[in-house]
PDB file of N, CA and C and ligand atoms in Angstrom:
ATOM      1  N   MET A  17     105.670 102.082  78.259  1.00  0.00           N
ATOM      2  CA  MET A  17     106.724 101.174  78.713  1.00  0.00           C
ATOM      3  C   MET A  17     106.225 100.371  79.921  1.00  0.00           C
ATOM      4  N   LYS A  18     106.408  99.076  79.876  1.00  0.00           N
ATOM      5  CA  LYS A  18     105.980  98.214  80.991  1.00  0.00           C
ATOM      6  C   LYS A  18     106.905  98.473  82.179  1.00  0.00           C
ATOM      7  N   GLN A  19     106.281  98.746  83.316  1.00  0.00           N
ATOM      8  CA  GLN A  19     107.060  99.038  84.526  1.00  0.00           C
ATOM      9  C   GLN A  19     107.206  97.784  85.367  1.00  0.00           C
ATOM     10  N   GLU A  20     108.384  97.653  85.978  1.00  0.00           N
ATOM     11  CA  GLU A  20     108.628  96.519  86.875  1.00  0.00           C
ATOM     12  C   GLU A  20     108.225  96.896  88.294  1.00  0.00           C
ATOM     13  N   LYS A  21     107.521  96.013  88.939  1.00  0.00           N
ATOM     14  CA  LYS A  21     107.166  96.162  90.344  1.00  0.00           C
ATOM     15  C   LYS A  21     108.446  96.215  91.185  1.00  0.00           C
ATOM     16  N   LEU A  22     108.534  97.181  92.105  1.00  0.00           N
ATOM     17  CA  LEU A  22     109.732  97.272  92.954  1.00  0.00           C
ATOM     18  C   LEU A  22     109.637  96.292  94.122  1.00  0.00           C
ATOM     19  N   SER A  23     110.783  95.797  94.566  1.00  0.00           N
ATOM     20  CA  SER A  23     110.830  94.922  95.748  1.00  0.00           C
ATOM     21  C   SER A  23     110.603  95.765  97.005  1.00  0.00           C
ATOM     22  N   SER A  24     110.253  95.118  98.109  1.00  0.00           N
ATOM     23  CA  SER A  24     110.057  95.847  99.377  1.00  0.00           C
ATOM     24  C   SER A  24     111.309  96.607  99.761  1.00  0.00           C
ATOM     25  N   ALA A  25     112.470  95.997  99.544  1.00  0.00           N
ATOM     26  CA  ALA A  25     113.731  96.660  99.908  1.00  0.00           C
ATOM     27  C   ALA A  25     113.929  97.913  99.059  1.00  0.00           C
ATOM     28  N   ALA A  26     113.611  97.827  97.766  1.00  0.00           N
ATOM     29  CA  ALA A  26     113.771  98.984  96.878  1.00  0.00           C
ATOM     30  C   ALA A  26     112.785 100.086  97.264  1.00  0.00           C
ATOM     31  N   ILE A  27     111.592  99.705  97.691  1.00  0.00           N
ATOM     32  CA  ILE A  27     110.592 100.701  98.098  1.00  0.00           C
ATOM     33  C   ILE A  27     111.082 101.450  99.337  1.00  0.00           C
ATOM     34  N   VAL A  28     111.591 100.707 100.310  1.00  0.00           N
ATOM     35  CA  VAL A  28     112.097 101.327 101.540  1.00  0.00           C
ATOM     36  C   VAL A  28     113.218 102.318 101.203  1.00  0.00           C
ATOM     37  N   GLU A  29     114.096 101.906 100.300  1.00  0.00           N
ATOM     38  CA  GLU A  29     115.222 102.759  99.906  1.00  0.00           C
ATOM     39  C   GLU A  29     114.723 104.022  99.195  1.00  0.00           C
ATOM     40  N   LYS A  30     113.792 103.844  98.275  1.00  0.00           N
ATOM     41  CA  LYS A  30     113.298 104.985  97.493  1.00  0.00           C
ATOM     42  C   LYS A  30     112.457 105.936  98.334  1.00  0.00           C
ATOM     43  N   LEU A  31     111.808 105.414  99.384  1.00  0.00           N
ATOM     44  CA  LEU A  31     110.997 106.285 100.247  1.00  0.00           C
ATOM     45  C   LEU A  31     111.866 107.350 100.911  1.00  0.00           C
ATOM     46  N   GLU A  32     113.155 107.033 101.076  1.00  0.00           N
ATOM     47  CA  GLU A  32     114.052 108.022 101.687  1.00  0.00           C
ATOM     48  C   GLU A  32     114.261 109.232 100.796  1.00  0.00           C
ATOM     49  N   THR A  33     113.982 109.105  99.503  1.00  0.00           N
ATOM     50  CA  THR A  33     114.168 110.231  98.574  1.00  0.00           C
ATOM     51  C   THR A  33     112.948 111.153  98.547  1.00  0.00           C
ATOM     52  N   VAL A  34     111.834 110.721  99.146  1.00  0.00           N
ATOM     53  CA  VAL A  34     110.626 111.557  99.170  1.00  0.00           C
ATOM     54  C   VAL A  34     110.085 111.654 100.608  1.00  0.00           C
ATOM     55  N   PRO A  35     110.727 112.524 101.401  1.00  0.00           N
ATOM     56  CA  PRO A  35     110.326 112.673 102.795  1.00  0.00           C
ATOM     57  C   PRO A  35     108.839 113.034 102.875  1.00  0.00           C
ATOM     58  N   GLY A  36     108.173 112.474 103.858  1.00  0.00           N
ATOM     59  CA  GLY A  36     106.739 112.754 104.006  1.00  0.00           C
ATOM     60  C   GLY A  36     105.887 111.626 103.440  1.00  0.00           C
ATOM     61  N   TRP A  37     106.478 110.835 102.544  1.00  0.00           N
ATOM     62  CA  TRP A  37     105.751 109.710 101.961  1.00  0.00           C
ATOM     63  C   TRP A  37     106.015 108.446 102.782  1.00  0.00           C
ATOM     64  N   ALA A  38     105.020 107.573 102.820  1.00  0.00           N
ATOM     65  CA  ALA A  38     105.147 106.316 103.565  1.00  0.00           C
ATOM     66  C   ALA A  38     104.458 105.210 102.786  1.00  0.00           C
ATOM     67  N   LEU A  39     104.775 103.994 103.158  1.00  0.00           N
ATOM     68  CA  LEU A  39     104.094 102.848 102.578  1.00  0.00           C
ATOM     69  C   LEU A  39     102.725 102.741 103.263  1.00  0.00           C
ATOM     70  N   ARG A  40     101.672 102.616 102.474  1.00  0.00           N
ATOM     71  CA  ARG A  40     100.336 102.461 103.054  1.00  0.00           C
ATOM     72  C   ARG A  40     100.291 101.182 103.896  1.00  0.00           C
ATOM     73  N   ASP A  41      99.444 101.161 104.914  1.00  0.00           N
ATOM     74  CA  ASP A  41      99.406 100.022 105.852  1.00  0.00           C
ATOM     75  C   ASP A  41      99.286  98.664 105.164  1.00  0.00           C
ATOM     76  N   ASP A  42      98.510  98.609 104.082  1.00  0.00           N
ATOM     77  CA  ASP A  42      98.342  97.321 103.394  1.00  0.00           C
ATOM     78  C   ASP A  42      99.455  97.051 102.379  1.00  0.00           C
ATOM     79  N   GLY A  43     100.413  97.982 102.276  1.00  0.00           N
ATOM     80  CA  GLY A  43     101.561  97.797 101.391  1.00  0.00           C
ATOM     81  C   GLY A  43     101.248  98.006  99.914  1.00  0.00           C
ATOM     82  N   GLY A  44     100.010  98.416  99.613  1.00  0.00           N
ATOM     83  CA  GLY A  44      99.586  98.494  98.214  1.00  0.00           C
ATOM     84  C   GLY A  44      99.867  99.795  97.509  1.00  0.00           C
ATOM     85  N   ALA A  45     100.375 100.785  98.231  1.00  0.00           N
ATOM     86  CA  ALA A  45     100.618 102.097  97.618  1.00  0.00           C
ATOM     87  C   ALA A  45     101.575 102.888  98.497  1.00  0.00           C
ATOM     88  N   ILE A  46     102.160 103.942  97.903  1.00  0.00           N
ATOM     89  CA  ILE A  46     102.842 104.919  98.744  1.00  0.00           C
ATOM     90  C   ILE A  46     101.844 106.053  98.949  1.00  0.00           C
ATOM     91  N   THR A  47     101.912 106.664 100.108  1.00  0.00           N
ATOM     92  CA  THR A  47     100.854 107.590 100.498  1.00  0.00           C
ATOM     93  C   THR A  47     101.400 108.822 101.205  1.00  0.00           C
ATOM     94  N   ARG A  48     100.684 109.932 100.994  1.00  0.00           N
ATOM     95  CA  ARG A  48     101.041 111.150 101.717  1.00  0.00           C
ATOM     96  C   ARG A  48      99.821 112.056 101.773  1.00  0.00           C
ATOM     97  N   SER A  49      99.706 112.800 102.847  1.00  0.00           N
ATOM     98  CA  SER A  49      98.649 113.783 102.967  1.00  0.00           C
ATOM     99  C   SER A  49      99.285 115.173 102.906  1.00  0.00           C
ATOM    100  N   PHE A  50      98.825 116.016 101.988  1.00  0.00           N
ATOM    101  CA  PHE A  50      99.304 117.399 101.876  1.00  0.00           C
ATOM    102  C   PHE A  50      98.278 118.325 102.520  1.00  0.00           C
ATOM    103  N   LYS A  51      98.795 119.306 103.270  1.00  0.00           N
ATOM    104  CA  LYS A  51      97.891 120.266 103.893  1.00  0.00           C
ATOM    105  C   LYS A  51      98.248 121.650 103.341  1.00  0.00           C
ATOM    106  N   PHE A  52      97.307 122.278 102.672  1.00  0.00           N
ATOM    107  CA  PHE A  52      97.537 123.613 102.109  1.00  0.00           C
ATOM    108  C   PHE A  52      96.887 124.655 103.004  1.00  0.00           C
ATOM    109  N   ARG A  53      96.960 125.941 102.556  1.00  0.00           N
ATOM    110  CA  ARG A  53      96.386 126.980 103.416  1.00  0.00           C
ATOM    111  C   ARG A  53      94.878 127.084 103.270  1.00  0.00           C
ATOM    112  N   ASN A  54      94.379 126.671 102.112  1.00  0.00           N
ATOM    113  CA  ASN A  54      92.937 126.794 101.869  1.00  0.00           C
ATOM    114  C   ASN A  54      92.551 125.920 100.669  1.00  0.00           C
ATOM    115  N   PHE A  55      91.291 125.913 100.340  1.00  0.00           N
ATOM    116  CA  PHE A  55      90.779 125.075  99.254  1.00  0.00           C
ATOM    117  C   PHE A  55      91.348 125.486  97.896  1.00  0.00           C
ATOM    118  N   ALA A  56      91.474 126.799  97.674  1.00  0.00           N
ATOM    119  CA  ALA A  56      91.971 127.269  96.365  1.00  0.00           C
ATOM    120  C   ALA A  56      93.380 126.726  96.111  1.00  0.00           C
ATOM    121  N   GLU A  57      94.215 126.738  97.139  1.00  0.00           N
ATOM    122  CA  GLU A  57      95.578 126.222  96.973  1.00  0.00           C
ATOM    123  C   GLU A  57      95.582 124.712  96.776  1.00  0.00           C
ATOM    124  N   ALA A  58      94.739 124.033  97.522  1.00  0.00           N
ATOM    125  CA  ALA A  58      94.661 122.580  97.377  1.00  0.00           C
ATOM    126  C   ALA A  58      94.194 122.221  95.966  1.00  0.00           C
ATOM    127  N   PHE A  59      93.172 122.908  95.503  1.00  0.00           N
ATOM    128  CA  PHE A  59      92.635 122.569  94.187  1.00  0.00           C
ATOM    129  C   PHE A  59      93.571 123.028  93.074  1.00  0.00           C
ATOM    130  N   GLY A  60      94.287 124.128  93.313  1.00  0.00           N
ATOM    131  CA  GLY A  60      95.296 124.584  92.344  1.00  0.00           C
ATOM    132  C   GLY A  60      96.379 123.533  92.180  1.00  0.00           C
ATOM    133  N   PHE A  61      96.820 122.972  93.296  1.00  0.00           N
ATOM    134  CA  PHE A  61      97.813 121.891  93.284  1.00  0.00           C
ATOM    135  C   PHE A  61      97.274 120.707  92.475  1.00  0.00           C
ATOM    136  N   MET A  62      96.048 120.341  92.719  1.00  0.00           N
ATOM    137  CA  MET A  62      95.459 119.196  92.005  1.00  0.00           C
ATOM    138  C   MET A  62      95.348 119.485  90.507  1.00  0.00           C
ATOM    139  N   SER A  63      94.976 120.714  90.165  1.00  0.00           N
ATOM    140  CA  SER A  63      94.841 121.052  88.738  1.00  0.00           C
ATOM    141  C   SER A  63      96.182 120.948  88.037  1.00  0.00           C
ATOM    142  N   GLU A  64      97.206 121.524  88.662  1.00  0.00           N
ATOM    143  CA  GLU A  64      98.528 121.501  88.028  1.00  0.00           C
ATOM    144  C   GLU A  64      99.068 120.078  87.969  1.00  0.00           C
ATOM    145  N   MET A  65      98.845 119.320  89.046  1.00  0.00           N
ATOM    146  CA  MET A  65      99.303 117.926  89.072  1.00  0.00           C
ATOM    147  C   MET A  65      98.566 117.063  88.055  1.00  0.00           C
ATOM    148  N   ALA A  66      97.313 117.391  87.803  1.00  0.00           N
ATOM    149  CA  ALA A  66      96.539 116.612  86.826  1.00  0.00           C
ATOM    150  C   ALA A  66      97.211 116.707  85.457  1.00  0.00           C
ATOM    151  N   LEU A  67      97.693 117.903  85.106  1.00  0.00           N
ATOM    152  CA  LEU A  67      98.362 118.077  83.809  1.00  0.00           C
ATOM    153  C   LEU A  67      99.688 117.314  83.777  1.00  0.00           C
ATOM    154  N   ALA A  68     100.438 117.385  84.877  1.00  0.00           N
ATOM    155  CA  ALA A  68     101.719 116.664  84.953  1.00  0.00           C
ATOM    156  C   ALA A  68     101.472 115.161  84.900  1.00  0.00           C
ATOM    157  N   ALA A  69     100.428 114.696  85.569  1.00  0.00           N
ATOM    158  CA  ALA A  69     100.104 113.260  85.591  1.00  0.00           C
ATOM    159  C   ALA A  69      99.733 112.782  84.186  1.00  0.00           C
ATOM    160  N   GLU A  70      98.998 113.608  83.491  1.00  0.00           N
ATOM    161  CA  GLU A  70      98.583 113.252  82.132  1.00  0.00           C
ATOM    162  C   GLU A  70      99.812 113.110  81.224  1.00  0.00           C
ATOM    163  N   LYS A  71     100.766 114.025  81.406  1.00  0.00           N
ATOM    164  CA  LYS A  71     102.005 113.966  80.604  1.00  0.00           C
ATOM    165  C   LYS A  71     102.774 112.683  80.892  1.00  0.00           C
ATOM    166  N   LEU A  72     102.816 112.306  82.169  1.00  0.00           N
ATOM    167  CA  LEU A  72     103.531 111.083  82.567  1.00  0.00           C
ATOM    168  C   LEU A  72     102.716 109.825  82.255  1.00  0.00           C
ATOM    169  N   ASP A  73     101.447 110.012  81.893  1.00  0.00           N
ATOM    170  CA  ASP A  73     100.493 108.902  81.748  1.00  0.00           C
ATOM    171  C   ASP A  73     100.486 108.042  83.012  1.00  0.00           C
ATOM    172  N   HIS A  74     100.496 108.754  84.136  1.00  0.00           N
ATOM    173  CA  HIS A  74     100.464 108.070  85.427  1.00  0.00           C
ATOM    174  C   HIS A  74      99.608 108.908  86.361  1.00  0.00           C
ATOM    175  N   HIS A  75      98.557 108.325  86.896  1.00  0.00           N
ATOM    176  CA  HIS A  75      97.509 109.114  87.518  1.00  0.00           C
ATOM    177  C   HIS A  75      97.324 108.778  88.996  1.00  0.00           C
ATOM    178  N   PRO A  76      97.190 109.803  89.821  1.00  0.00           N
ATOM    179  CA  PRO A  76      97.058 109.555  91.259  1.00  0.00           C
ATOM    180  C   PRO A  76      95.650 109.106  91.646  1.00  0.00           C
ATOM    181  N   GLU A  77      95.597 108.415  92.757  1.00  0.00           N
ATOM    182  CA  GLU A  77      94.337 108.172  93.452  1.00  0.00           C
ATOM    183  C   GLU A  77      94.371 109.208  94.547  1.00  0.00           C
ATOM    184  N   TRP A  78      93.379 110.071  94.630  1.00  0.00           N
ATOM    185  CA  TRP A  78      93.458 111.124  95.644  1.00  0.00           C
ATOM    186  C   TRP A  78      92.095 111.536  96.138  1.00  0.00           C
ATOM    187  N   PHE A  79      92.137 112.241  97.264  1.00  0.00           N
ATOM    188  CA  PHE A  79      90.924 112.577  97.988  1.00  0.00           C
ATOM    189  C   PHE A  79      91.133 113.971  98.570  1.00  0.00           C
ATOM    190  N   ASN A  80      90.175 114.841  98.339  1.00  0.00           N
ATOM    191  CA  ASN A  80      90.326 116.224  98.802  1.00  0.00           C
ATOM    192  C   ASN A  80      89.158 116.623  99.717  1.00  0.00           C
ATOM    193  N   VAL A  81      89.519 117.196 100.853  1.00  0.00           N
ATOM    194  CA  VAL A  81      88.539 117.898 101.685  1.00  0.00           C
ATOM    195  C   VAL A  81      89.162 119.232 102.036  1.00  0.00           C
ATOM    196  N   TRP A  82      88.517 120.309 101.634  1.00  0.00           N
ATOM    197  CA  TRP A  82      88.986 121.674 101.840  1.00  0.00           C
ATOM    198  C   TRP A  82      90.489 121.815 101.536  1.00  0.00           C
ATOM    199  N   ALA A  83      91.350 122.006 102.554  1.00  0.00           N
ATOM    200  CA  ALA A  83      92.758 122.295 102.278  1.00  0.00           C
ATOM    201  C   ALA A  83      93.632 121.044 102.277  1.00  0.00           C
ATOM    202  N   THR A  84      93.031 119.888 102.476  1.00  0.00           N
ATOM    203  CA  THR A  84      93.790 118.638 102.548  1.00  0.00           C
ATOM    204  C   THR A  84      93.647 117.834 101.266  1.00  0.00           C
ATOM    205  N   VAL A  85      94.785 117.347 100.768  1.00  0.00           N
ATOM    206  CA  VAL A  85      94.769 116.428  99.621  1.00  0.00           C
ATOM    207  C   VAL A  85      95.524 115.176 100.049  1.00  0.00           C
ATOM    208  N   LYS A  86      94.803 114.077 100.092  1.00  0.00           N
ATOM    209  CA  LYS A  86      95.404 112.797 100.481  1.00  0.00           C
ATOM    210  C   LYS A  86      95.648 111.998  99.205  1.00  0.00           C
ATOM    211  N   VAL A  87      96.896 111.550  99.034  1.00  0.00           N
ATOM    212  CA  VAL A  87      97.280 110.896  97.779  1.00  0.00           C
ATOM    213  C   VAL A  87      97.783 109.474  98.022  1.00  0.00           C
ATOM    214  N   ASP A  88      97.343 108.537  97.191  1.00  0.00           N
ATOM    215  CA  ASP A  88      97.888 107.178  97.150  1.00  0.00           C
ATOM    216  C   ASP A  88      98.424 106.945  95.741  1.00  0.00           C
ATOM    217  N   LEU A  89      99.635 106.410  95.649  1.00  0.00           N
ATOM    218  CA  LEU A  89     100.210 106.133  94.324  1.00  0.00           C
ATOM    219  C   LEU A  89     100.599 104.668  94.208  1.00  0.00           C
ATOM    220  N   ASN A  90     100.141 104.054  93.124  1.00  0.00           N
ATOM    221  CA  ASN A  90     100.624 102.722  92.764  1.00  0.00           C
ATOM    222  C   ASN A  90     100.430 102.542  91.268  1.00  0.00           C
ATOM    223  N   THR A  91     100.893 101.414  90.768  1.00  0.00           N
ATOM    224  CA  THR A  91     100.825 101.170  89.328  1.00  0.00           C
ATOM    225  C   THR A  91      99.968  99.931  89.112  1.00  0.00           C
ATOM    226  N   HIS A  92      98.693 100.166  88.799  1.00  0.00           N
ATOM    227  CA  HIS A  92      97.790  99.000  88.685  1.00  0.00           C
ATOM    228  C   HIS A  92      98.222  98.083  87.556  1.00  0.00           C
ATOM    229  N   ASP A  93      98.791  98.684  86.479  1.00  0.00           N
ATOM    230  CA  ASP A  93      99.260  97.854  85.357  1.00  0.00           C
ATOM    231  C   ASP A  93     100.297  96.819  85.817  1.00  0.00           C
ATOM    232  N   ALA A  94     101.096  97.189  86.842  1.00  0.00           N
ATOM    233  CA  ALA A  94     102.153  96.288  87.322  1.00  0.00           C
ATOM    234  C   ALA A  94     101.716  95.525  88.577  1.00  0.00           C
ATOM    235  N   GLY A  95     100.577  95.904  89.148  1.00  0.00           N
ATOM    236  CA  GLY A  95     100.093  95.251  90.371  1.00  0.00           C
ATOM    237  C   GLY A  95     100.963  95.572  91.572  1.00  0.00           C
ATOM    238  N   GLY A  96     101.499  96.769  91.627  1.00  0.00           N
ATOM    239  CA  GLY A  96     102.335  97.142  92.771  1.00  0.00           C
ATOM    240  C   GLY A  96     102.884  98.546  92.620  1.00  0.00           C
ATOM    241  N   ILE A  97     103.999  98.792  93.272  1.00  0.00           N
ATOM    242  CA  ILE A  97     104.624 100.109  93.267  1.00  0.00           C
ATOM    243  C   ILE A  97     105.829 100.058  92.332  1.00  0.00           C
ATOM    244  N   THR A  98     105.948 101.063  91.466  1.00  0.00           N
ATOM    245  CA  THR A  98     107.058 101.101  90.501  1.00  0.00           C
ATOM    246  C   THR A  98     107.776 102.441  90.592  1.00  0.00           C
ATOM    247  N   LYS A  99     108.818 102.598  89.799  1.00  0.00           N
ATOM    248  CA  LYS A  99     109.569 103.851  89.866  1.00  0.00           C
ATOM    249  C   LYS A  99     108.725 105.028  89.362  1.00  0.00           C
ATOM    250  N   LEU A 100     107.725 104.748  88.556  1.00  0.00           N
ATOM    251  CA  LEU A 100     106.822 105.820  88.109  1.00  0.00           C
ATOM    252  C   LEU A 100     106.098 106.475  89.279  1.00  0.00           C
ATOM    253  N   ASP A 101     105.759 105.680  90.287  1.00  0.00           N
ATOM    254  CA  ASP A 101     105.083 106.227  91.466  1.00  0.00           C
ATOM    255  C   ASP A 101     106.008 107.198  92.197  1.00  0.00           C
ATOM    256  N   PHE A 102     107.279 106.854  92.246  1.00  0.00           N
ATOM    257  CA  PHE A 102     108.239 107.745  92.900  1.00  0.00           C
ATOM    258  C   PHE A 102     108.499 108.993  92.058  1.00  0.00           C
ATOM    259  N   GLU A 103     108.426 108.871  90.739  1.00  0.00           N
ATOM    260  CA  GLU A 103     108.573 110.052  89.878  1.00  0.00           C
ATOM    261  C   GLU A 103     107.420 111.017  90.110  1.00  0.00           C
ATOM    262  N   LEU A 104     106.217 110.461  90.178  1.00  0.00           N
ATOM    263  CA  LEU A 104     105.043 111.306  90.413  1.00  0.00           C
ATOM    264  C   LEU A 104     105.101 111.925  91.817  1.00  0.00           C
ATOM    265  N   ALA A 105     105.533 111.149  92.801  1.00  0.00           N
ATOM    266  CA  ALA A 105     105.649 111.667  94.172  1.00  0.00           C
ATOM    267  C   ALA A 105     106.650 112.825  94.227  1.00  0.00           C
ATOM    268  N   ALA A 106     107.779 112.677  93.528  1.00  0.00           N
ATOM    269  CA  ALA A 106     108.801 113.734  93.533  1.00  0.00           C
ATOM    270  C   ALA A 106     108.253 115.007  92.882  1.00  0.00           C
ATOM    271  N   ARG A 107     107.485 114.835  91.821  1.00  0.00           N
ATOM    272  CA  ARG A 107     106.862 115.971  91.120  1.00  0.00           C
ATOM    273  C   ARG A 107     105.880 116.685  92.054  1.00  0.00           C
ATOM    274  N   MET A 108     105.149 115.904  92.833  1.00  0.00           N
ATOM    275  CA  MET A 108     104.193 116.474  93.787  1.00  0.00           C
ATOM    276  C   MET A 108     104.911 117.271  94.867  1.00  0.00           C
ATOM    277  N   GLU A 109     106.042 116.758  95.312  1.00  0.00           N
ATOM    278  CA  GLU A 109     106.831 117.460  96.327  1.00  0.00           C
ATOM    279  C   GLU A 109     107.279 118.825  95.820  1.00  0.00           C
ATOM    280  N   GLU A 110     107.793 118.843  94.584  1.00  0.00           N
ATOM    281  CA  GLU A 110     108.249 120.104  93.982  1.00  0.00           C
ATOM    282  C   GLU A 110     107.119 121.116  93.942  1.00  0.00           C
ATOM    283  N   LEU A 111     105.984 120.655  93.456  1.00  0.00           N
ATOM    284  CA  LEU A 111     104.846 121.552  93.268  1.00  0.00           C
ATOM    285  C   LEU A 111     104.273 122.006  94.604  1.00  0.00           C
ATOM    286  N   ALA A 112     104.195 121.108  95.570  1.00  0.00           N
ATOM    287  CA  ALA A 112     103.632 121.474  96.872  1.00  0.00           C
ATOM    288  C   ALA A 112     104.532 122.478  97.567  1.00  0.00           C
ATOM    289  N   LYS A 113     105.840 122.311  97.393  1.00  0.00           N
ATOM    290  CA  LYS A 113     106.800 123.228  98.009  1.00  0.00           C
ATOM    291  C   LYS A 113     106.578 124.635  97.461  1.00  0.00           C
ATOM    292  N   LYS A 114     106.370 124.692  96.152  1.00  0.00           N
ATOM    293  CA  LYS A 114     106.132 125.978  95.496  1.00  0.00           C
ATOM    294  C   LYS A 114     104.842 126.611  96.023  1.00  0.00           C
ATOM    295  N   ALA A 115     103.819 125.796  96.179  1.00  0.00           N
ATOM    296  CA  ALA A 115     102.521 126.314  96.634  1.00  0.00           C
ATOM    297  C   ALA A 115     102.594 126.827  98.060  1.00  0.00           C
ATOM    298  N   LEU A 116     103.462 126.234  98.866  1.00  0.00           N
ATOM    299  CA  LEU A 116     103.521 126.613 100.277  1.00  0.00           C
ATOM    300  C   LEU A 116     104.647 127.599 100.573  1.00  0.00           C
ATOM    301  N   ALA A 117     105.437 127.944  99.540  1.00  0.00           N
ATOM    302  CA  ALA A 117     106.601 128.836  99.741  1.00  0.00           C
ATOM    303  C   ALA A 117     106.153 130.240 100.155  1.00  0.00           C
TER     304      ALA A 117
HETATM  305  N1  LIG B 420      98.104 105.415  86.455  1.00  0.00           N
HETATM  306  C1  LIG B 420      98.476 104.674  87.482  1.00  0.00           C
HETATM  307  N2  LIG B 420      98.614 105.219  88.691  1.00  0.00           N
HETATM  308  N3  LIG B 420      98.759 103.376  87.309  1.00  0.00           N
HETATM  309  C2  LIG B 420      98.680 102.768  86.131  1.00  0.00           C
HETATM  310  O1  LIG B 420      98.944 101.567  86.017  1.00  0.00           O
HETATM  311  C3  LIG B 420      98.273 103.562  85.022  1.00  0.00           C
HETATM  312  C4  LIG B 420      97.968 104.918  85.239  1.00  0.00           C
HETATM  313  N4  LIG B 420      98.193 103.046  83.820  1.00  0.00           N
HETATM  314  N5  LIG B 420      97.548 105.683  84.227  1.00  0.00           N
HETATM  315  C5  LIG B 420      97.957 103.810  82.653  1.00  0.00           C
HETATM  316  C6  LIG B 420      97.274 105.130  82.917  1.00  0.00           C
HETATM  317  C7  LIG B 420      97.219 102.904  81.694  1.00  0.00           C
HETATM  318  O2  LIG B 420      95.967 102.537  82.222  1.00  0.00           O
HETATM  319  C8  LIG B 420      97.088 103.429  80.310  1.00  0.00           C
HETATM  320  C9  LIG B 420      96.356 102.460  79.433  1.00  0.00           C
HETATM  321  O3  LIG B 420      98.367 103.697  79.820  1.00  0.00           O
END
């Protein structure tokens, strides 16, 4: 399904539903850094998220060093940020909460 690029106002509004996420400085993605207890937890999160991302057919741009996973989400097909990015962000929040519980 072709996704519509969200307006800046819609992005600001939707960011309130995913605490911890922010608009990247260049406005090209929503971004968040997750800090886990160790590498195994960080990589476990990435493994589980990879399967969820594949199901959604929406894939994160991310960077891992030891217990930190830095994530940027956008929709290159739409040339901006869409509701799919917020769906993936919400899924990440659920999973990260579980990992840190
Ligand atoms: N992931 C992200 N983050 N943005 C996209 O635009 C995107 C994707 N497009 N995963 C999908 C795959 C597309 O390339 C395929 C062809 O459906």
